[in-house]
């Protein structure tokens, strides 16, 4: 295959993509789940000789789609969304065509400079003060790991990077039980250890209790531990919990600890000023992550991290071997020094295209619709006999359950085998519940309300 063939097949791919998206409503949302079925259709050994693109294409269209869960399906209400706006897909095509590796400014100034401007735009869009700058990571997990590594090194006065942790005091990190498992992963792989991630109790609003946080930090210090920082939850994965930012950040600051806010899902909603009350006080944080690849339409992967002062993170993650040295001036930013991987994709392009093609107002309208429709469909589901709303909508996420766990499990299985909608489960207060979030980029009110109809139909069986 050469570049002339690429031109031909790119057009075929564009047509296929258009038909795929247009026909999504007619497909079951979730993939057919027969383990090994896809792999069994692929040969055990790689081809020795070139194969025709026709043959490859035919196999793709035959084998792959049945094994895909359609994340862009307008009735995908599972997990959180992984939205891909059409403008974002176009930008990704161009980024793929250019295939630049933007590890340092001089390896493609456009990659770095568009990223710098997009981070400025997004900080303004979600109402952060001017002092925040930031960078793009692949995922919120990587951003949180970067923040935790920075907290660790700051607490150790940057000795951990050189000497390792074996002679260091036992470190402590604090978060609420509502935070995502990416915080547990960061504690594990940053050498802090799961046992030293203190899950601070929450109150009836599902916020970490600031008094309990202060107490835990003081008790740990008295016992000889070294507290390193606090991770705050803005829109937890399970039921959308929010920590009270101002109070918890106040406690962390009084204790001299840095803070990182995980707003992976809910951060996108902060382009709507009326939702910012949910994270009031966030401007006091040192680091904030959210995923435009969840709810904003800049497709996976795209996680943005805002930093009040990038200095500590660059000091933690930055390395400048001679082969990466540049005849740079002071103002040049080499973003690999802000992140874990060296190599960097041109992720800012899809933000640029998405923000321009829909405008903040267009994106706000989508998110406001999702929140309103979630409330509406939740009210309808509440009327179905035998079903109880367990947690009311937090933005566009709510949970419900049947009278007992076995029925809840059975209902969820029926819903997902049916295929018209897709929902997933979580545990809340020890109870199995079904989650529903509204947030797919192209969903309509009818798509959302169909969920109540499907659930009512299947709950009675
Ligand atoms: N934080 C929260 C609140 C999440 O919901 C998720 C994923 O759903 C993550 C972090 C991890 O995101 P990523 O897949 O970008 O690592």
mmCIF file of N, CA and C and ligand atoms in Angstrom, residues 80 139-141 180 182 235-237 262 264-265 291 293-294 300, ligand 1:
data_model
loop_
_atom_site.group_PDB
_atom_site.id
_atom_site.type_symbol
_atom_site.label_atom_id
_atom_site.label_comp_id
_atom_site.label_asym_id
_atom_site.label_seq_id
_atom_site.Cartn_x
_atom_site.Cartn_y
_atom_site.Cartn_z
ATOM 1 N N UNK A 80 -18.917 6.264 31.857
ATOM 2 C CA UNK A 80 -19.063 7.664 31.467
ATOM 3 C C UNK A 80 -18.910 7.699 29.950
ATOM 4 N N UNK A 139 -4.459 10.222 29.680
ATOM 5 C CA UNK A 139 -5.589 9.837 30.528
ATOM 6 C C UNK A 139 -5.515 10.559 31.865
ATOM 7 N N UNK A 140 -6.652 10.564 32.569
ATOM 8 C CA UNK A 140 -6.680 11.149 33.912
ATOM 9 C C UNK A 140 -5.784 10.346 34.852
ATOM 10 N N UNK A 141 -5.692 9.050 34.607
ATOM 11 C CA UNK A 141 -4.826 8.203 35.444
ATOM 12 C C UNK A 141 -3.388 8.709 35.399
ATOM 13 N N UNK A 180 -11.836 7.767 42.375
ATOM 14 C CA UNK A 180 -11.675 6.701 41.379
ATOM 15 C C UNK A 180 -10.448 5.842 41.699
ATOM 16 N N UNK A 182 -8.069 5.213 40.013
ATOM 17 C CA UNK A 182 -6.799 5.756 39.490
ATOM 18 C C UNK A 182 -5.963 6.351 40.631
ATOM 19 N N UNK A 235 -16.990 14.908 41.203
ATOM 20 C CA UNK A 235 -17.758 14.057 40.284
ATOM 21 C C UNK A 235 -17.224 12.642 40.295
ATOM 22 N N UNK A 236 -17.431 11.924 41.385
ATOM 23 C CA UNK A 236 -16.902 10.557 41.509
ATOM 24 C C UNK A 236 -17.554 9.613 40.510
ATOM 25 N N UNK A 237 -16.852 8.547 40.193
ATOM 26 C CA UNK A 237 -17.309 7.637 39.136
ATOM 27 C C UNK A 237 -18.558 6.866 39.546
ATOM 28 N N UNK A 262 -9.557 15.563 41.071
ATOM 29 C CA UNK A 262 -9.929 14.668 39.975
ATOM 30 C C UNK A 262 -11.360 14.996 39.552
ATOM 31 N N UNK A 264 -12.390 14.200 36.358
ATOM 32 C CA UNK A 264 -12.255 13.572 35.032
ATOM 33 C C UNK A 264 -13.534 13.699 34.215
ATOM 34 N N UNK A 265 -14.655 13.385 34.845
ATOM 35 C CA UNK A 265 -15.937 13.463 34.123
ATOM 36 C C UNK A 265 -16.566 14.855 34.246
ATOM 37 N N UNK A 291 -11.230 15.268 31.743
ATOM 38 C CA UNK A 291 -11.087 14.567 30.467
ATOM 39 C C UNK A 291 -12.023 15.152 29.415
ATOM 40 N N UNK A 293 -12.089 14.074 26.748
ATOM 41 C CA UNK A 293 -12.489 12.864 26.004
ATOM 42 C C UNK A 293 -13.697 12.179 26.642
ATOM 43 N N UNK A 294 -14.134 12.663 27.778
ATOM 44 C CA UNK A 294 -15.370 12.085 28.312
ATOM 45 C C UNK A 294 -16.586 12.863 27.793
ATOM 46 N N UNK A 300 -11.245 10.305 22.773
ATOM 47 C CA UNK A 300 -10.195 9.590 23.475
ATOM 48 C C UNK A 300 -8.962 9.506 22.560
HETATM 49 N N1 LIG B 1 -11.324 9.722 37.525
HETATM 50 C C1 LIG B 1 -12.642 9.540 37.367
HETATM 51 C C2 LIG B 1 -13.604 10.293 38.255
HETATM 52 C C3 LIG B 1 -13.114 8.695 36.367
HETATM 53 O O1 LIG B 1 -14.432 8.501 36.209
HETATM 54 C C4 LIG B 1 -12.192 8.029 35.526
HETATM 55 C C5 LIG B 1 -12.649 7.132 34.464
HETATM 56 O O2 LIG B 1 -13.805 6.938 34.223
HETATM 57 C C6 LIG B 1 -10.820 8.259 35.744
HETATM 58 C C7 LIG B 1 -10.427 9.095 36.746
HETATM 59 C C8 LIG B 1 -9.795 7.592 34.885
HETATM 60 O O3 LIG B 1 -9.836 8.143 33.613
HETATM 61 P P1 LIG B 1 -8.823 7.707 32.459
HETATM 62 O O4 LIG B 1 -9.462 6.576 31.745
HETATM 63 O O5 LIG B 1 -8.675 8.931 31.617
HETATM 64 O O6 LIG B 1 -7.544 7.310 33.111
#
